[in-house]
Amino acid sequence: MKPVKNGARRMGRYSAFDLARHGVARNGWPRAWHNHDLRRAYDVVVVGGGVHGLATAYYLAARHGISNVAVLEKGYIGSGGSGRNTAIIRSNYLTPEGVRFYDRSLKLYESLSTELNFNVMFSQRGHLTLAHNDSSLRTMRWRAEVNKLEGIDSEVISTAQVKELVPYLDTSSEARYPVLGALYHPPGGIIRHDAVVWGYARAADSRGVHIHQNTEVLGIDVAGGAVRGVATSGGKVATPVVVNATAGWATLISDMAGVAMPITTSPLQAAVTEPVRPFLGPVIVSGSLHVYLSQTDRGELVFGSAVDPFPSYSMRGSLDFIESLAGHVLELMPSLAKMRVLRQWAGLCDMTPDYSPIMGQTPVEGFLVDVGWGTYGFKAGPVAGEAMAQLIAEGKTPELIAGFSLDRFMRGELLGEKGAAAVGH
Ligand code: PYC
């Protein structure tokens, strides 16, 4: 394969012959994104090379023609929350602001493979949130009504309908936590999270964005109330705009600009089993049992749980977690008893007081935030990137994120999205 000279060739399709040839060649694949020297100045510096940061950079270049942009990532791209979530996409939230926002993201995900010319493997297999008691059934009905008013496909279904969708689920009345019904959201599903990160990175790179991996931000230079630049492990960079698009390190980066964030950080653990024959259609969530599970295209079962009950920066799995998670999974599907868990991991969740993100401008001119995603970050990547890019390009906060501003905590106008959480917090 000849060296890639321009973005057009890289974005082009490969024939089956190309795929076979690259598959056996040792160094045959062209690089999807490139290494660059750090420029001394950028128009925009995005801190965090996850889906939020990369999407922001991509939309800045693709929609607004702003491509003198650096994405700074202290590890490798997708090594934070973007590679450590359970890749669930849905928009069946509780507040109208949340529903509208996540629905825009879902719509962007639906066309993302075409937009990026990269298969992100979005599988809209439906999403079921089980109700095991009257109060959760009431919350499901409430959510379904808000969803329908916002035009979202979402309804409460009966136990018999749940059984039809998921025959392996124990829906008997003898179950310890009987299933009384569920909130059914057909457009929800799962996606290949690495592909989303790589797709945005490749498309941003081909439009001139510089992606700097292994480049840590050490300080943010603020003078006269405005951002002037960033100090990094690769040297100093001048810039009038810094976007904090990190998770786990959101408070640390914001502190560098002198902006305090009402965020605490807790790990969220997840695990994956060996692959088995496809048997599970929709994503299953049980808030009461603190568990959600789905089957990947490769046949593995992915399980997740509630956030750990204490703040921590640990990204290791614990025995405690896997024991209680396995117990709850078996309460839902006793037939999984012989499956083996292959791996477990944790991602960091930045929790805000109202379970909603903090997005937009801050008291420091040019210092913008896209943080505080709790357990909702991955599914919001495209819309967050789109909105942040619009804010930077037009200098005006888009309506869709106006409710997520930092100053809502001073005004006491909190949003209350806890009832839409997949599991308890
Ligand atoms: O909000 O769907 C969700 C979710 C699942 C796992 C973490 N958050």
CSV table of C-alpha atoms and ligand atoms in Angstrom, one decimal:
chain,number,residue,atom,x,y,z
A,1,MET,CA,0.0,0.0,0.0
A,2,LYS,CA,1.4,3.4,-1.0
A,3,PRO,CA,1.7,5.9,1.8
A,4,VAL,CA,-1.5,7.9,2.3
A,5,LYS,CA,-1.1,11.4,1.0
A,6,ASN,CA,-4.4,13.0,1.6
A,7,GLY,CA,-7.7,12.7,3.4
A,8,ALA,CA,-9.7,11.8,0.4
A,9,ARG,CA,-7.9,8.5,-0.1
A,10,ARG,CA,-8.1,7.6,3.5
A,11,MET,CA,-11.8,8.3,3.6
A,12,GLY,CA,-12.4,6.1,0.5
A,13,ARG,CA,-13.8,2.6,0.5
A,14,TYR,CA,-11.7,-0.5,0.4
A,15,SER,CA,-12.4,-3.4,-1.9
A,16,ALA,CA,-12.6,-7.0,-0.5
A,17,PHE,CA,-9.2,-7.5,-2.2
A,18,ASP,CA,-7.8,-4.5,-0.2
A,19,LEU,CA,-9.2,-5.9,3.0
A,20,ALA,CA,-7.6,-9.3,2.4
A,21,ARG,CA,-4.3,-7.8,1.3
A,22,HIS,CA,-4.1,-5.5,4.4
A,23,GLY,CA,-5.2,-8.4,6.6
A,24,VAL,CA,-2.1,-10.5,5.7
A,25,ALA,CA,0.4,-7.7,5.2
A,26,ARG,CA,2.4,-6.7,8.3
A,27,ASN,CA,2.4,-3.0,7.9
A,28,GLY,CA,-0.3,-2.6,5.3
A,29,TRP,CA,-2.9,-0.4,6.9
A,30,PRO,CA,-2.7,3.3,6.5
A,31,ARG,CA,-2.8,5.3,9.7
A,32,ALA,CA,-6.3,6.5,10.6
A,33,TRP,CA,-4.9,9.5,12.4
A,34,HIS,CA,-1.4,11.0,12.6
A,35,ASN,CA,1.2,12.3,15.0
A,36,HIS,CA,2.1,15.9,14.7
A,37,ASP,CA,4.5,18.3,16.4
A,38,LEU,CA,2.7,20.4,18.9
A,39,ARG,CA,2.1,23.9,17.3
A,40,ARG,CA,2.9,26.9,19.4
A,41,ALA,CA,-0.6,28.2,19.0
A,42,TYR,CA,-4.1,26.8,18.2
A,43,ASP,CA,-7.4,28.4,17.8
A,44,VAL,CA,-9.0,25.9,20.1
A,45,VAL,CA,-7.5,23.4,22.5
A,46,VAL,CA,-9.7,20.5,23.6
A,47,VAL,CA,-8.5,18.7,26.8
A,48,GLY,CA,-9.6,15.0,26.6
A,49,GLY,CA,-9.4,12.6,23.7
A,50,GLY,CA,-12.6,10.7,24.4
A,51,VAL,CA,-15.8,10.8,22.3
A,52,HIS,CA,-16.8,14.3,23.7
A,53,GLY,CA,-13.4,15.9,22.9
A,54,LEU,CA,-13.0,14.3,19.5
A,55,ALA,CA,-16.6,15.0,18.5
A,56,THR,CA,-16.2,18.6,19.4
A,57,ALA,CA,-13.0,18.8,17.3
A,58,TYR,CA,-14.7,17.0,14.4
A,59,TYR,CA,-17.8,19.3,14.4
A,60,LEU,CA,-15.6,22.4,14.7
A,61,ALA,CA,-13.8,21.3,11.5
A,62,ALA,CA,-16.6,19.7,9.6
A,63,ARG,CA,-19.4,22.2,10.3
A,64,HIS,CA,-17.7,25.4,11.1
A,65,GLY,CA,-14.4,25.3,9.2
A,66,ILE,CA,-12.3,25.7,12.4
A,67,SER,CA,-9.5,23.1,12.0
A,68,ASN,CA,-6.6,24.7,13.8
A,69,VAL,CA,-7.6,22.6,16.8
A,70,ALA,CA,-5.6,20.4,19.1
A,71,VAL,CA,-7.1,17.5,21.1
A,72,LEU,CA,-4.8,16.8,24.1
A,73,GLU,CA,-5.0,13.3,25.6
A,74,LYS,CA,-2.8,12.3,28.4
A,75,GLY,CA,-3.1,8.5,27.5
A,76,TYR,CA,-4.3,7.1,24.3
A,77,ILE,CA,-7.6,8.2,22.7
A,78,GLY,CA,-10.6,6.5,24.2
A,79,SER,CA,-8.6,5.3,27.3
A,80,GLY,CA,-10.9,7.0,29.7
A,81,GLY,CA,-14.7,6.8,30.0
A,82,SER,CA,-15.2,6.3,26.3
A,83,GLY,CA,-13.5,2.9,26.4
A,84,ARG,CA,-14.8,2.0,29.8
A,85,ASN,CA,-18.6,2.2,29.5
A,86,THR,CA,-21.2,-0.3,28.5
A,87,ALA,CA,-22.0,1.4,25.2
A,88,ILE,CA,-25.7,1.8,25.8
A,89,ILE,CA,-27.6,4.4,23.7
A,90,ARG,CA,-31.0,5.6,24.6
A,91,SER,CA,-33.1,8.8,25.0
A,92,ASN,CA,-35.9,7.7,27.4
A,93,TYR,CA,-35.0,10.3,30.0
A,94,LEU,CA,-37.2,11.9,32.7
A,95,THR,CA,-36.9,15.6,32.2
A,96,PRO,CA,-38.0,17.3,28.9
A,97,GLU,CA,-34.5,18.9,28.7
A,98,GLY,CA,-32.9,15.5,29.1
A,99,VAL,CA,-35.1,13.8,26.6
A,100,ARG,CA,-34.6,16.4,23.9
A,101,PHE,CA,-30.9,16.5,24.4
A,102,TYR,CA,-30.3,12.7,24.4
A,103,ASP,CA,-32.7,12.2,21.5
A,104,ARG,CA,-30.6,14.6,19.4
A,105,SER,CA,-27.6,12.4,20.3
A,106,LEU,CA,-29.4,9.2,19.4
A,107,LYS,CA,-30.3,10.7,16.0
A,108,LEU,CA,-26.7,11.7,15.4
A,109,TYR,CA,-25.7,8.1,16.3
A,110,GLU,CA,-28.2,6.8,13.8
A,111,SER,CA,-26.4,8.5,10.9
A,112,LEU,CA,-22.9,8.4,12.3
A,113,SER,CA,-21.6,5.6,10.2
A,114,THR,CA,-22.6,7.5,7.1
A,115,GLU,CA,-21.4,10.9,8.5
A,116,LEU,CA,-17.9,9.5,9.4
A,117,ASN,CA,-17.7,6.8,6.6
A,118,PHE,CA,-16.8,4.4,9.4
A,119,ASN,CA,-19.0,1.6,10.7
A,120,VAL,CA,-19.8,2.3,14.3
A,121,MET,CA,-22.0,-0.8,14.6
A,122,PHE,CA,-25.0,0.9,16.2
A,123,SER,CA,-27.5,-2.0,16.9
A,124,GLN,CA,-30.9,-0.6,17.7
A,125,ARG,CA,-32.2,-3.7,19.4
A,126,GLY,CA,-34.5,-2.0,21.9
A,127,HIS,CA,-34.1,-1.1,25.6
A,128,LEU,CA,-36.1,-2.5,28.5
A,129,THR,CA,-36.1,-1.0,32.0
A,130,LEU,CA,-37.8,-3.5,34.3
A,131,ALA,CA,-40.2,-2.5,37.1
A,132,HIS,CA,-40.2,-4.8,40.1
A,133,ASN,CA,-42.5,-2.8,42.4
A,134,ASP,CA,-45.3,-0.3,42.2
A,135,SER,CA,-43.2,2.8,42.7
A,136,SER,CA,-40.8,2.0,39.8
A,137,LEU,CA,-43.8,1.2,37.6
A,138,ARG,CA,-45.1,4.7,38.4
A,139,THR,CA,-41.8,6.3,37.5
A,140,MET,CA,-41.8,4.3,34.2
A,141,ARG,CA,-45.3,5.6,33.4
A,142,TRP,CA,-44.1,9.1,34.2
A,143,ARG,CA,-41.1,8.7,31.9
A,144,ALA,CA,-43.2,7.2,29.2
A,145,GLU,CA,-45.5,10.2,29.2
A,146,VAL,CA,-42.7,12.7,29.1
A,147,ASN,CA,-41.0,10.7,26.4
A,148,LYS,CA,-44.2,10.6,24.3
A,149,LEU,CA,-44.8,14.3,24.6
A,150,GLU,CA,-41.3,14.8,23.2
A,151,GLY,CA,-42.0,12.4,20.3
A,152,ILE,CA,-39.9,9.6,21.7
A,153,ASP,CA,-40.9,6.0,21.0
A,154,SER,CA,-41.3,4.7,24.6
A,155,GLU,CA,-44.1,2.9,26.4
A,156,VAL,CA,-44.9,0.8,29.5
A,157,ILE,CA,-45.4,-2.8,28.5
A,158,SER,CA,-46.8,-5.8,30.5
A,159,THR,CA,-44.9,-8.8,32.0
A,160,ALA,CA,-46.2,-11.0,29.2
A,161,GLN,CA,-44.9,-8.6,26.5
A,162,VAL,CA,-41.5,-8.5,28.3
A,163,LYS,CA,-41.4,-12.3,28.3
A,164,GLU,CA,-42.1,-12.3,24.6
A,165,LEU,CA,-39.2,-10.0,24.0
A,166,VAL,CA,-36.8,-11.8,26.4
A,167,PRO,CA,-37.8,-15.5,26.7
A,168,TYR,CA,-34.9,-16.3,29.0
A,169,LEU,CA,-35.9,-13.7,31.6
A,170,ASP,CA,-37.5,-15.2,34.8
A,171,THR,CA,-40.9,-13.5,34.8
A,172,SER,CA,-42.6,-16.0,37.1
A,173,SER,CA,-44.4,-14.7,40.1
A,174,GLU,CA,-42.1,-16.8,42.3
A,175,ALA,CA,-39.1,-14.7,41.3
A,176,ARG,CA,-37.5,-12.9,44.3
A,177,TYR,CA,-38.0,-9.6,42.4
A,178,PRO,CA,-41.0,-10.3,40.1
A,179,VAL,CA,-41.2,-8.3,36.9
A,180,LEU,CA,-44.4,-6.2,37.0
A,181,GLY,CA,-43.8,-4.6,33.6
A,182,ALA,CA,-41.2,-2.5,31.8
A,183,LEU,CA,-40.5,0.8,30.1
A,184,TYR,CA,-39.8,-0.3,26.5
A,185,HIS,CA,-37.8,2.0,24.2
A,186,PRO,CA,-37.4,0.4,20.8
A,187,PRO,CA,-34.8,2.9,19.3
A,188,GLY,CA,-32.3,2.2,22.2
A,189,GLY,CA,-29.5,-0.2,21.8
A,190,ILE,CA,-25.7,-0.7,21.9
A,191,ILE,CA,-22.8,0.5,19.8
A,192,ARG,CA,-19.2,-0.3,19.3
A,193,HIS,CA,-17.6,2.3,21.5
A,194,ASP,CA,-14.1,2.0,20.2
A,195,ALA,CA,-15.4,2.5,16.7
A,196,VAL,CA,-17.1,5.7,17.7
A,197,VAL,CA,-13.8,7.1,19.1
A,198,TRP,CA,-11.8,5.9,16.1
A,199,GLY,CA,-14.4,7.2,13.6
A,200,TYR,CA,-14.4,10.7,15.1
A,201,ALA,CA,-10.6,10.7,15.4
A,202,ARG,CA,-10.1,9.7,11.8
A,203,ALA,CA,-12.6,12.1,10.4
A,204,ALA,CA,-11.3,15.0,12.6
A,205,ASP,CA,-7.7,14.2,11.6
A,206,SER,CA,-8.5,14.2,7.9
A,207,ARG,CA,-9.9,17.7,8.3
A,208,GLY,CA,-6.7,19.1,9.8
A,209,VAL,CA,-7.3,18.6,13.6
A,210,HIS,CA,-4.2,17.6,15.5
A,211,ILE,CA,-4.6,14.7,17.9
A,212,HIS,CA,-1.9,14.6,20.5
A,213,GLN,CA,-1.8,11.4,22.5
A,214,ASN,CA,0.4,11.0,25.6
A,215,THR,CA,0.2,14.8,26.1
A,216,GLU,CA,-0.8,15.8,29.6
A,217,VAL,CA,-2.1,19.2,30.5
A,218,LEU,CA,-0.1,20.6,33.4
A,219,GLY,CA,-1.6,24.1,33.8
A,220,ILE,CA,-3.9,26.6,32.2
A,221,ASP,CA,-2.7,30.1,31.7
A,222,VAL,CA,-5.3,32.7,32.7
A,223,ALA,CA,-4.7,36.4,32.7
A,224,GLY,CA,-7.1,39.3,33.0
A,225,GLY,CA,-10.0,36.9,33.4
A,226,ALA,CA,-9.4,35.1,30.1
A,227,VAL,CA,-7.6,32.0,28.9
A,228,ARG,CA,-4.2,32.6,27.2
A,229,GLY,CA,-2.8,29.1,26.8
A,230,VAL,CA,-2.0,25.8,28.3
A,231,ALA,CA,1.2,24.2,29.6
A,232,THR,CA,1.5,20.6,28.6
A,233,SER,CA,4.0,17.8,29.0
A,234,GLY,CA,5.0,18.6,25.4
A,235,GLY,CA,5.5,22.3,25.9
A,236,LYS,CA,3.5,25.5,26.0
A,237,VAL,CA,0.6,26.3,23.6
A,238,ALA,CA,-1.1,29.7,23.2
A,239,THR,CA,-4.8,29.6,22.7
A,240,PRO,CA,-7.9,31.8,23.4
A,241,VAL,CA,-10.2,28.8,23.9
A,242,VAL,CA,-9.8,25.7,26.1
A,243,VAL,CA,-12.5,23.1,26.3
A,244,ASN,CA,-12.5,20.8,29.3
A,245,ALA,CA,-13.9,17.5,27.9
A,246,THR,CA,-12.5,15.2,30.5
A,247,ALA,CA,-14.1,12.6,32.8
A,248,GLY,CA,-12.5,11.7,36.1
A,249,TRP,CA,-10.1,14.7,35.8
A,250,ALA,CA,-12.8,17.3,35.2
A,251,THR,CA,-12.3,19.0,38.6
A,252,LEU,CA,-8.5,18.9,38.3
A,253,ILE,CA,-8.5,20.6,34.9
A,254,SER,CA,-11.1,23.1,35.9
A,255,ASP,CA,-9.1,24.0,39.1
A,256,MET,CA,-6.2,24.8,36.8
A,257,ALA,CA,-8.3,27.6,35.3
A,258,GLY,CA,-9.5,28.6,38.8
A,259,VAL,CA,-13.1,27.4,38.2
A,260,ALA,CA,-14.5,25.1,40.9
A,261,MET,CA,-16.9,22.4,39.8
A,262,PRO,CA,-19.6,20.8,42.0
A,263,ILE,CA,-18.5,17.3,41.1
A,264,THR,CA,-17.5,14.2,43.0
A,265,THR,CA,-15.9,11.2,41.2
A,266,SER,CA,-16.8,7.6,41.7
A,267,PRO,CA,-16.0,4.4,39.8
A,268,LEU,CA,-18.6,2.5,37.9
A,269,GLN,CA,-17.7,-1.2,37.4
A,270,ALA,CA,-18.6,-3.5,34.6
A,271,ALA,CA,-17.7,-7.0,33.3
A,272,VAL,CA,-17.9,-9.2,30.2
A,273,THR,CA,-18.4,-12.9,29.8
A,274,GLU,CA,-17.2,-15.5,27.3
A,275,PRO,CA,-19.2,-15.4,24.1
A,276,VAL,CA,-22.2,-17.5,23.5
A,277,ARG,CA,-24.8,-18.0,20.8
A,278,PRO,CA,-27.1,-15.0,20.3
A,279,PHE,CA,-30.1,-15.3,22.7
A,280,LEU,CA,-30.6,-11.8,24.1
A,281,GLY,CA,-32.3,-9.1,22.0
A,282,PRO,CA,-32.9,-5.9,23.9
A,283,VAL,CA,-30.7,-4.3,26.5
A,284,ILE,CA,-32.1,-5.1,30.0
A,285,VAL,CA,-31.9,-2.7,32.9
A,286,SER,CA,-33.1,-3.4,36.4
A,287,GLY,CA,-32.8,-0.3,38.6
A,288,SER,CA,-33.9,-2.2,41.7
A,289,LEU,CA,-31.3,-4.9,41.2
A,290,HIS,CA,-28.6,-2.4,40.2
A,291,VAL,CA,-27.8,-4.2,37.0
A,292,TYR,CA,-27.9,-3.9,33.2
A,293,LEU,CA,-26.9,-6.4,30.6
A,294,SER,CA,-26.7,-6.7,26.9
A,295,GLN,CA,-25.3,-9.2,24.4
A,296,THR,CA,-22.6,-7.9,22.0
A,297,ASP,CA,-22.5,-8.8,18.3
A,298,ARG,CA,-19.6,-11.1,19.2
A,299,GLY,CA,-21.9,-13.0,21.7
A,300,GLU,CA,-20.4,-11.8,25.0
A,301,LEU,CA,-22.7,-10.6,27.8
A,302,VAL,CA,-21.8,-7.1,29.1
A,303,PHE,CA,-22.9,-6.4,32.6
A,304,GLY,CA,-22.8,-3.2,34.6
A,305,SER,CA,-23.8,-2.0,38.0
A,306,ALA,CA,-24.4,1.1,40.1
A,307,VAL,CA,-21.5,3.5,40.9
A,308,ASP,CA,-19.4,2.4,43.8
A,309,PRO,CA,-20.8,3.9,47.0
A,310,PHE,CA,-17.7,6.1,47.7
A,311,PRO,CA,-15.6,8.6,45.7
A,312,SER,CA,-12.5,7.2,44.3
A,313,TYR,CA,-10.2,7.3,41.2
A,314,SER,CA,-9.7,3.5,41.2
A,315,MET,CA,-10.3,1.9,37.8
A,316,ARG,CA,-9.8,-1.7,39.1
A,317,GLY,CA,-12.6,-4.2,39.4
A,318,SER,CA,-13.4,-5.7,42.8
A,319,LEU,CA,-14.4,-9.2,43.9
A,320,ASP,CA,-17.2,-7.6,46.0
A,321,PHE,CA,-18.7,-6.1,42.9
A,322,ILE,CA,-18.6,-9.2,40.7
A,323,GLU,CA,-20.1,-11.3,43.4
A,324,SER,CA,-23.1,-9.1,43.9
A,325,LEU,CA,-23.5,-8.4,40.2
A,326,ALA,CA,-23.5,-12.1,39.3
A,327,GLY,CA,-26.1,-12.8,42.0
A,328,HIS,CA,-28.4,-10.1,40.6
A,329,VAL,CA,-27.9,-11.3,37.0
A,330,LEU,CA,-28.9,-14.8,38.1
A,331,GLU,CA,-32.0,-13.5,39.8
A,332,LEU,CA,-33.1,-12.2,36.4
A,333,MET,CA,-31.8,-15.1,34.3
A,334,PRO,CA,-31.0,-18.2,36.3
A,335,SER,CA,-30.0,-20.1,33.1
A,336,LEU,CA,-26.8,-18.0,32.9
A,337,ALA,CA,-25.4,-19.8,36.0
A,338,LYS,CA,-22.6,-21.6,34.0
A,339,MET,CA,-21.3,-18.6,32.1
A,340,ARG,CA,-17.8,-17.5,32.9
A,341,VAL,CA,-16.8,-13.9,33.4
A,342,LEU,CA,-13.7,-13.0,31.3
A,343,ARG,CA,-12.9,-9.5,32.4
A,344,GLN,CA,-14.0,-6.7,34.6
A,345,TRP,CA,-13.1,-3.0,34.7
A,346,ALA,CA,-14.2,0.4,36.0
A,347,GLY,CA,-14.7,3.8,34.5
A,348,LEU,CA,-14.8,7.1,36.4
A,349,CYS,CA,-18.1,8.9,36.7
A,350,ASP,CA,-18.2,12.6,37.6
A,351,MET,CA,-21.4,13.1,39.6
A,352,THR,CA,-23.1,16.4,39.9
A,353,PRO,CA,-25.8,17.2,42.5
A,354,ASP,CA,-28.6,16.9,39.9
A,355,TYR,CA,-27.3,14.0,37.8
A,356,SER,CA,-27.1,16.4,34.8
A,357,PRO,CA,-24.0,17.6,33.0
A,358,ILE,CA,-22.3,21.0,33.2
A,359,MET,CA,-21.8,22.5,29.8
A,360,GLY,CA,-20.9,25.8,28.3
A,361,GLN,CA,-19.2,29.0,29.4
A,362,THR,CA,-17.6,29.7,32.8
A,363,PRO,CA,-16.6,32.9,34.6
A,364,VAL,CA,-13.2,32.6,32.9
A,365,GLU,CA,-13.5,33.9,29.3
A,366,GLY,CA,-12.6,31.2,26.8
A,367,PHE,CA,-12.6,28.4,29.4
A,368,LEU,CA,-15.5,26.1,28.4
A,369,VAL,CA,-16.7,22.9,30.1
A,370,ASP,CA,-18.3,19.7,28.9
A,371,VAL,CA,-18.2,17.7,32.1
A,372,GLY,CA,-20.1,16.1,35.0
A,373,TRP,CA,-21.6,13.3,32.9
A,374,GLY,CA,-22.1,10.9,35.7
A,375,THR,CA,-23.3,7.6,34.1
A,376,TYR,CA,-24.6,9.3,30.9
A,377,GLY,CA,-21.5,10.4,29.1
A,378,PHE,CA,-20.9,8.0,26.3
A,379,LYS,CA,-24.5,8.3,24.9
A,380,ALA,CA,-24.2,12.1,24.8
A,381,GLY,CA,-20.9,12.3,22.9
A,382,PRO,CA,-22.2,13.4,19.5
A,383,VAL,CA,-24.7,16.0,20.7
A,384,ALA,CA,-22.2,17.4,23.2
A,385,GLY,CA,-19.6,17.7,20.5
A,386,GLU,CA,-22.1,19.3,18.1
A,387,ALA,CA,-23.3,21.8,20.8
A,388,MET,CA,-19.8,22.7,22.1
A,389,ALA,CA,-18.6,23.3,18.5
A,390,GLN,CA,-21.6,25.5,17.8
A,391,LEU,CA,-21.0,27.5,21.0
A,392,ILE,CA,-17.3,28.0,20.1
A,393,ALA,CA,-18.0,29.0,16.5
A,394,GLU,CA,-21.0,31.3,17.2
A,395,GLY,CA,-20.2,32.5,20.6
A,396,LYS,CA,-23.7,31.8,21.8
A,397,THR,CA,-25.0,29.0,24.0
A,398,PRO,CA,-27.2,26.7,21.9
A,399,GLU,CA,-30.8,26.3,23.3
A,400,LEU,CA,-30.3,22.5,23.7
A,401,ILE,CA,-27.7,23.0,26.4
A,402,ALA,CA,-28.8,26.2,28.0
A,403,GLY,CA,-30.3,24.3,31.0
A,404,PHE,CA,-26.9,22.7,31.7
A,405,SER,CA,-25.0,25.8,32.5
A,406,LEU,CA,-22.7,26.0,35.6
A,407,ASP,CA,-24.6,29.0,37.1
A,408,ARG,CA,-27.8,26.9,37.5
A,409,PHE,CA,-26.3,25.9,40.9
A,410,MET,CA,-26.1,29.5,42.0
A,411,ARG,CA,-29.7,30.1,40.8
A,412,GLY,CA,-31.0,26.9,42.5
A,413,GLU,CA,-32.4,25.7,39.1
A,414,LEU,CA,-31.3,22.1,39.3
A,415,LEU,CA,-32.6,19.6,36.8
A,416,GLY,CA,-33.2,16.3,38.6
A,417,GLU,CA,-32.4,13.6,36.2
A,418,LYS,CA,-31.8,10.9,38.8
A,419,GLY,CA,-35.0,9.1,38.0
A,420,ALA,CA,-33.7,8.3,34.5
A,421,ALA,CA,-30.6,6.6,35.7
A,422,ALA,CA,-30.1,3.0,34.5
A,423,VAL,CA,-29.4,2.0,38.1
A,424,GLY,CA,-29.3,3.6,41.6
A,425,HIS,CA,-26.6,6.1,42.4
B,1,PYC,O1,-27.7,5.5,31.4
B,1,PYC,O2,-28.1,3.8,30.2
B,1,PYC,C1,-27.5,4.3,31.0
B,1,PYC,C2,-26.3,3.7,31.6
B,1,PYC,C3,-26.0,2.4,31.5
B,1,PYC,C4,-24.9,2.2,32.2
B,1,PYC,C5,-24.5,3.4,32.7
B,1,PYC,N1,-25.4,4.3,32.3
